[in-house]
Amino acid sequence: VQLVESGGGLVQTGGSLRLSCGASGLFFDEHSIGWFRQAPGKERDGVGCLSPSGMAGYSHFARGRFTITVDSAENRVYLQMNDLKPEDTAIYYCAVGSSCNYGAMHHWGIGTLVTVSS
């Protein structure tokens, strides 16, 4: 199984980015899908998670600004991020697992860097 994120980059405050995660060796719609991030010097945080039933949950900082979607035909997962702030600067990771608990995520991508300039 391999997960590969893309779409990171440099964006100004208030801008938007759409991160993408592709998979080989599994189908996203059979798993819980999580997006996580790790800012410099900080621990990895959950951003949001999408269950196989389609229910989504988001961390407080992501709610209302970030959205997780799945394209089953392309077997890709997206994280749409709007109204970005400098504190959103981090490496963003996608992961899949048997539930939306951090410990249940058993496959991880290598991450993509998002930098938000002030």
Tab-separated table of N, CA and C in Angstrom:
chain	number	residue	atom	x	y	z
A	1	VAL	N	0.854	-1.191	0.000
A	1	VAL	CA	0.000	0.000	0.000
A	1	VAL	C	0.885	1.235	0.000
A	2	GLN	N	0.518	2.188	-0.816
A	2	GLN	CA	1.272	3.438	-0.867
A	2	GLN	C	0.291	4.596	-1.010
A	3	LEU	N	0.500	5.612	-0.177
A	3	LEU	CA	-0.278	6.842	-0.255
A	3	LEU	C	0.670	7.970	-0.624
A	4	VAL	N	0.244	8.816	-1.544
A	4	VAL	CA	1.092	9.923	-1.976
A	4	VAL	C	0.266	11.198	-2.016
A	5	GLU	N	0.686	12.175	-1.217
A	5	GLU	CA	0.017	13.467	-1.197
A	5	GLU	C	0.643	14.401	-2.219
A	6	SER	N	-0.142	15.350	-2.674
A	6	SER	CA	0.345	16.403	-3.556
A	6	SER	C	-0.523	17.629	-3.371
A	7	GLY	N	-0.076	18.730	-3.952
A	7	GLY	CA	-0.877	19.942	-3.918
A	7	GLY	C	-0.426	20.988	-2.921
A	8	GLY	N	0.571	20.659	-2.126
A	8	GLY	CA	1.066	21.649	-1.183
A	8	GLY	C	1.823	22.756	-1.889
A	9	GLY	N	2.128	23.800	-1.148
A	9	GLY	CA	2.863	24.904	-1.727
A	9	GLY	C	2.759	26.133	-0.865
A	10	LEU	N	3.117	27.254	-1.459
A	10	LEU	CA	3.095	28.541	-0.766
A	10	LEU	C	1.851	29.313	-1.171
A	11	VAL	N	1.140	29.802	-0.181
A	11	VAL	CA	-0.080	30.558	-0.445
A	11	VAL	C	-0.150	31.724	0.538
A	12	GLN	N	-0.795	32.787	0.140
A	12	GLN	CA	-0.947	33.945	1.022
A	12	GLN	C	-2.110	33.741	1.986
A	13	THR	N	-2.066	34.440	3.074
A	13	THR	CA	-3.167	34.430	4.033
A	13	THR	C	-4.481	34.730	3.319
A	14	GLY	N	-5.473	33.935	3.628
A	14	GLY	CA	-6.779	34.085	3.005
A	14	GLY	C	-6.955	33.269	1.738
A	15	GLY	N	-5.877	32.692	1.254
A	15	GLY	CA	-5.945	31.909	0.032
A	15	GLY	C	-6.455	30.499	0.251
A	16	SER	N	-6.479	29.745	-0.819
A	16	SER	CA	-6.982	28.371	-0.783
A	16	SER	C	-5.988	27.423	-1.433
A	17	LEU	N	-6.039	26.192	-0.988
A	17	LEU	CA	-5.280	25.113	-1.613
A	17	LEU	C	-6.138	23.864	-1.574
A	18	ARG	N	-5.926	22.997	-2.555
A	18	ARG	CA	-6.567	21.694	-2.511
A	18	ARG	C	-5.477	20.627	-2.537
A	19	LEU	N	-5.384	19.899	-1.453
A	19	LEU	CA	-4.445	18.798	-1.375
A	19	LEU	C	-5.100	17.540	-1.914
A	20	SER	N	-4.278	16.697	-2.495
A	20	SER	CA	-4.757	15.453	-3.080
A	20	SER	C	-3.962	14.286	-2.504
A	21	CYS	N	-4.604	13.165	-2.390
A	21	CYS	CA	-3.919	11.956	-1.918
A	21	CYS	C	-4.350	10.806	-2.805
A	22	GLY	N	-3.382	10.166	-3.432
A	22	GLY	CA	-3.645	9.002	-4.252
A	22	GLY	C	-3.161	7.750	-3.560
A	23	ALA	N	-3.775	6.627	-3.915
A	23	ALA	CA	-3.419	5.375	-3.259
A	23	ALA	C	-3.203	4.269	-4.269
A	24	SER	N	-2.274	3.419	-3.949
A	24	SER	CA	-2.126	2.165	-4.669
A	24	SER	C	-2.219	1.038	-3.651
A	25	GLY	N	-2.929	0.000	-4.014
A	25	GLY	CA	-3.028	-1.141	-3.113
A	25	GLY	C	-4.258	-1.152	-2.233
A	26	LEU	N	-5.082	-0.112	-2.302
A	26	LEU	CA	-6.332	-0.109	-1.551
A	26	LEU	C	-7.305	0.859	-2.216
A	27	PHE	N	-8.558	0.710	-1.815
A	27	PHE	CA	-9.600	1.619	-2.279
A	27	PHE	C	-10.044	2.478	-1.099
A	28	PHE	N	-10.012	3.783	-1.301
A	28	PHE	CA	-10.321	4.713	-0.220
A	28	PHE	C	-11.705	4.490	0.351
A	29	ASP	N	-12.674	4.182	-0.482
A	29	ASP	CA	-14.043	4.143	0.031
A	29	ASP	C	-14.311	2.917	0.907
A	30	GLU	N	-13.306	2.099	1.122
A	30	GLU	CA	-13.447	0.961	2.025
A	30	GLU	C	-12.843	1.236	3.399
A	31	HIS	N	-12.304	2.431	3.593
A	31	HIS	CA	-11.563	2.742	4.814
A	31	HIS	C	-11.977	4.090	5.384
A	32	SER	N	-11.627	4.282	6.649
A	32	SER	CA	-11.672	5.623	7.213
A	32	SER	C	-10.452	6.381	6.700
A	33	ILE	N	-10.660	7.644	6.342
A	33	ILE	CA	-9.609	8.444	5.725
A	33	ILE	C	-9.366	9.672	6.596
A	34	GLY	N	-8.143	9.843	6.998
A	34	GLY	CA	-7.825	10.984	7.831
A	34	GLY	C	-6.808	11.899	7.177
A	35	TRP	N	-6.938	13.168	7.482
A	35	TRP	CA	-5.897	14.149	7.161
A	35	TRP	C	-5.334	14.656	8.479
A	36	PHE	N	-4.021	14.740	8.528
A	36	PHE	CA	-3.323	15.187	9.712
A	36	PHE	C	-2.312	16.239	9.295
A	37	ARG	N	-1.819	16.961	10.288
A	37	ARG	CA	-0.772	17.922	9.966
A	37	ARG	C	0.205	18.024	11.115
A	38	GLN	N	1.411	18.414	10.773
A	38	GLN	CA	2.440	18.606	11.783
A	38	GLN	C	3.194	19.883	11.473
A	39	ALA	N	3.044	20.839	12.373
A	39	ALA	CA	3.744	22.112	12.239
A	39	ALA	C	5.148	21.974	12.825
A	40	PRO	N	6.066	22.844	12.417
A	40	PRO	CA	7.438	22.763	12.936
A	40	PRO	C	7.468	22.821	14.454
A	41	GLY	N	8.132	21.862	15.061
A	41	GLY	CA	8.281	21.841	16.503
A	41	GLY	C	7.061	21.402	17.272
A	42	LYS	N	6.031	20.944	16.569
A	42	LYS	CA	4.798	20.547	17.242
A	42	LYS	C	4.459	19.097	16.925
A	43	GLU	N	3.543	18.559	17.711
A	43	GLU	CA	3.097	17.200	17.481
A	43	GLU	C	2.111	17.148	16.315
A	44	ARG	N	1.950	15.948	15.797
A	44	ARG	CA	1.004	15.761	14.693
A	44	ARG	C	-0.429	15.893	15.213
A	45	ASP	N	-1.237	16.663	14.504
A	45	ASP	CA	-2.628	16.921	14.877
A	45	ASP	C	-3.570	16.370	13.831
A	46	GLY	N	-4.733	15.939	14.279
A	46	GLY	CA	-5.756	15.556	13.320
A	46	GLY	C	-6.405	16.785	12.714
A	47	VAL	N	-6.642	16.736	11.430
A	47	VAL	CA	-7.346	17.811	10.728
A	47	VAL	C	-8.808	17.432	10.546
A	48	GLY	N	-9.027	16.245	10.038
A	48	GLY	CA	-10.382	15.759	9.821
A	48	GLY	C	-10.344	14.320	9.384
A	49	CYS	N	-11.509	13.712	9.400
A	49	CYS	CA	-11.593	12.303	9.040
A	49	CYS	C	-12.930	12.024	8.378
A	50	LEU	N	-12.908	11.117	7.422
A	50	LEU	CA	-14.112	10.729	6.689
A	50	LEU	C	-14.288	9.227	6.843
A	51	SER	N	-15.445	8.819	7.347
A	51	SER	CA	-15.695	7.397	7.544
A	51	SER	C	-16.179	6.771	6.247
A	52	PRO	N	-16.156	5.443	6.143
A	52	PRO	CA	-16.645	4.791	4.929
A	52	PRO	C	-18.119	5.104	4.639
A	53	SER	N	-18.869	5.433	5.677
A	53	SER	CA	-20.280	5.773	5.477
A	53	SER	C	-20.471	7.181	4.957
A	54	GLY	N	-19.366	7.952	4.924
A	54	GLY	CA	-19.452	9.317	4.409
A	54	GLY	C	-19.587	10.385	5.470
A	55	MET	N	-19.550	9.973	6.734
A	55	MET	CA	-19.627	10.968	7.810
A	55	MET	C	-18.256	11.587	8.019
A	56	ALA	N	-18.242	12.898	8.115
A	56	ALA	CA	-16.977	13.622	8.273
A	56	ALA	C	-16.947	14.346	9.602
A	57	GLY	N	-15.786	14.407	10.192
A	57	GLY	CA	-15.572	15.180	11.404
A	57	GLY	C	-14.295	15.973	11.250
A	58	TYR	N	-14.279	17.154	11.839
A	58	TYR	CA	-13.138	18.044	11.690
A	58	TYR	C	-12.703	18.591	13.038
A	59	SER	N	-11.423	18.857	13.144
A	59	SER	CA	-10.933	19.551	14.326
A	59	SER	C	-11.454	20.983	14.332
A	60	HIS	N	-11.433	21.597	15.500
A	60	HIS	CA	-12.043	22.919	15.642
A	60	HIS	C	-11.436	23.939	14.679
A	61	PHE	N	-10.139	23.830	14.421
A	61	PHE	CA	-9.506	24.827	13.566
A	61	PHE	C	-9.856	24.629	12.096
A	62	ALA	N	-10.302	23.430	11.765
A	62	ALA	CA	-10.609	23.122	10.368
A	62	ALA	C	-12.089	23.309	10.031
A	63	ARG	N	-12.912	23.243	11.066
A	63	ARG	CA	-14.357	23.285	10.837
A	63	ARG	C	-14.766	24.582	10.155
A	64	GLY	N	-15.483	24.433	9.046
A	64	GLY	CA	-15.955	25.603	8.316
A	64	GLY	C	-14.981	26.108	7.269
A	65	ARG	N	-13.731	25.651	7.325
A	65	ARG	CA	-12.733	26.100	6.347
A	65	ARG	C	-12.208	24.954	5.492
A	66	PHE	N	-12.129	23.752	6.063
A	66	PHE	CA	-11.543	22.607	5.361
A	66	PHE	C	-12.632	21.581	5.070
A	67	THR	N	-12.492	20.897	3.936
A	67	THR	CA	-13.463	19.873	3.554
A	67	THR	C	-12.736	18.681	2.943
A	68	ILE	N	-13.098	17.489	3.414
A	68	ILE	CA	-12.533	16.251	2.863
A	68	ILE	C	-13.557	15.644	1.903
A	69	THR	N	-13.076	15.300	0.717
A	69	THR	CA	-13.929	14.614	-0.251
A	69	THR	C	-13.176	13.430	-0.848
A	70	VAL	N	-13.946	12.509	-1.398
A	70	VAL	CA	-13.383	11.329	-2.043
A	70	VAL	C	-13.901	11.239	-3.468
A	71	ASP	N	-13.010	10.973	-4.391
A	71	ASP	CA	-13.398	10.666	-5.765
A	71	ASP	C	-13.160	9.170	-5.930
A	72	SER	N	-14.216	8.397	-5.811
A	72	SER	CA	-14.064	6.941	-5.851
A	72	SER	C	-13.614	6.461	-7.223
A	73	ALA	N	-14.072	7.126	-8.265
A	73	ALA	CA	-13.697	6.709	-9.621
A	73	ALA	C	-12.190	6.847	-9.849
A	74	GLU	N	-11.636	7.929	-9.296
A	74	GLU	CA	-10.196	8.172	-9.438
A	74	GLU	C	-9.400	7.580	-8.276
A	75	ASN	N	-10.116	7.112	-7.252
A	75	ASN	CA	-9.477	6.609	-6.032
A	75	ASN	C	-8.527	7.669	-5.463
A	76	ARG	N	-9.057	8.875	-5.289
A	76	ARG	CA	-8.283	9.973	-4.727
A	76	ARG	C	-9.095	10.646	-3.626
A	77	VAL	N	-8.378	11.188	-2.689
A	77	VAL	CA	-8.975	11.927	-1.591
A	77	VAL	C	-8.457	13.355	-1.655
A	78	TYR	N	-9.327	14.290	-1.344
A	78	TYR	CA	-8.945	15.691	-1.409
A	78	TYR	C	-9.191	16.362	-0.058
A	79	LEU	N	-8.348	17.340	0.214
A	79	LEU	CA	-8.566	18.224	1.350
A	79	LEU	C	-8.603	19.641	0.793
A	80	GLN	N	-9.798	20.192	0.711
A	80	GLN	CA	-9.955	21.578	0.269
A	80	GLN	C	-9.771	22.480	1.468
A	81	MET	N	-8.859	23.409	1.365
A	81	MET	CA	-8.553	24.316	2.474
A	81	MET	C	-8.778	25.745	2.010
A	82	ASN	N	-9.673	26.428	2.682
A	82	ASN	CA	-10.001	27.811	2.344
A	82	ASN	C	-9.651	28.739	3.497
A	83	ASP	N	-9.538	30.017	3.199
A	83	ASP	CA	-9.252	31.023	4.218
A	83	ASP	C	-8.043	30.622	5.053
A	84	LEU	N	-6.972	30.301	4.381
A	84	LEU	CA	-5.790	29.810	5.080
A	84	LEU	C	-5.128	30.901	5.907
A	85	LYS	N	-4.558	30.474	7.023
A	85	LYS	CA	-3.908	31.374	7.967
A	85	LYS	C	-2.461	30.928	8.164
A	86	PRO	N	-1.591	31.824	8.607
A	86	PRO	CA	-0.194	31.419	8.831
A	86	PRO	C	-0.070	30.209	9.774
A	87	GLU	N	-0.974	30.083	10.725
A	87	GLU	CA	-0.892	28.957	11.661
A	87	GLU	C	-1.298	27.633	11.017
A	88	ASP	N	-1.752	27.666	9.781
A	88	ASP	CA	-2.027	26.430	9.045
A	88	ASP	C	-0.768	25.872	8.390
A	89	THR	N	0.332	26.607	8.484
A	89	THR	CA	1.588	26.131	7.921
A	89	THR	C	2.007	24.835	8.596
A	90	ALA	N	2.205	23.797	7.795
A	90	ALA	CA	2.524	22.478	8.339
A	90	ALA	C	2.761	21.508	7.186
A	91	ILE	N	3.257	20.350	7.532
A	91	ILE	CA	3.247	19.226	6.601
A	91	ILE	C	1.927	18.499	6.798
A	92	TYR	N	1.235	18.260	5.709
A	92	TYR	CA	-0.070	17.612	5.751
A	92	TYR	C	0.050	16.178	5.245
A	93	TYR	N	-0.557	15.275	5.994
A	93	TYR	CA	-0.485	13.854	5.694
A	93	TYR	C	-1.886	13.287	5.515
A	94	CYS	N	-2.037	12.380	4.572
A	94	CYS	CA	-3.253	11.579	4.527
A	94	CYS	C	-2.948	10.202	5.109
A	95	ALA	N	-3.969	9.575	5.624
A	95	ALA	CA	-3.812	8.266	6.244
A	95	ALA	C	-5.122	7.505	6.111
A	96	VAL	N	-5.032	6.199	6.140
A	96	VAL	CA	-6.242	5.372	6.112
A	96	VAL	C	-6.166	4.360	7.239
A	97	GLY	N	-7.343	3.980	7.701
A	97	GLY	CA	-7.386	3.024	8.784
A	97	GLY	C	-8.763	2.430	8.956
A	98	SER	N	-8.903	1.687	10.047
A	98	SER	CA	-10.151	0.990	10.320
A	98	SER	C	-11.167	1.872	11.042
A	99	SER	N	-10.714	3.001	11.560
A	99	SER	CA	-11.616	3.975	12.163
A	99	SER	C	-10.911	5.321	12.166
A	100	CYS	N	-11.594	6.329	12.664
A	100	CYS	CA	-11.020	7.673	12.681
A	100	CYS	C	-10.185	7.943	13.928
A	101	ASN	N	-9.864	6.950	14.675
A	101	ASN	CA	-8.919	7.124	15.775
A	101	ASN	C	-7.496	7.127	15.238
A	102	TYR	N	-6.666	7.995	15.822
A	102	TYR	CA	-5.285	8.119	15.347
A	102	TYR	C	-4.586	6.762	15.344
A	103	GLY	N	-4.776	6.003	16.408
A	103	GLY	CA	-4.098	4.718	16.519
A	103	GLY	C	-4.570	3.676	15.533
A	104	ALA	N	-5.707	3.927	14.906
A	104	ALA	CA	-6.251	2.974	13.933
A	104	ALA	C	-5.791	3.262	12.516
A	105	MET	N	-5.044	4.355	12.347
A	105	MET	CA	-4.523	4.699	11.019
A	105	MET	C	-3.274	3.862	10.765
A	106	HIS	N	-3.344	2.958	9.807
A	106	HIS	CA	-2.220	2.047	9.618
A	106	HIS	C	-1.463	2.243	8.318
A	107	HIS	N	-1.911	3.170	7.480
A	107	HIS	CA	-1.135	3.508	6.293
A	107	HIS	C	-1.069	5.028	6.187
A	108	TRP	N	0.141	5.534	5.970
A	108	TRP	CA	0.373	6.976	5.938
A	108	TRP	C	1.115	7.369	4.669
A	109	GLY	N	0.807	8.569	4.185
A	109	GLY	CA	1.594	9.146	3.122
A	109	GLY	C	2.821	9.827	3.688
A	110	ILE	N	3.661	10.345	2.793
A	110	ILE	CA	4.895	10.988	3.234
A	110	ILE	C	4.714	12.467	3.513
A	111	GLY	N	3.563	13.003	3.148
A	111	GLY	CA	3.258	14.378	3.478
A	111	GLY	C	3.546	15.356	2.358
A	112	THR	N	2.858	16.495	2.443
A	112	THR	CA	3.089	17.596	1.511
A	112	THR	C	3.089	18.887	2.316
A	113	LEU	N	4.035	19.765	2.010
A	113	LEU	CA	4.227	20.969	2.815
A	113	LEU	C	3.323	22.097	2.342
A	114	VAL	N	2.634	22.685	3.298
A	114	VAL	CA	1.813	23.865	3.054
A	114	VAL	C	2.417	25.020	3.848
A	115	THR	N	2.698	26.101	3.156
A	115	THR	CA	3.237	27.288	3.807
A	115	THR	C	2.314	28.458	3.509
A	116	VAL	N	1.837	29.092	4.569
A	116	VAL	CA	0.939	30.229	4.423
A	116	VAL	C	1.685	31.474	4.879
A	117	SER	N	1.852	32.392	3.965
A	117	SER	CA	2.580	33.617	4.280
A	117	SER	C	1.629	34.685	4.792
A	118	SER	N	2.150	35.501	5.690
A	118	SER	CA	1.311	36.563	6.284
A	118	SER	C	1.380	37.841	5.463
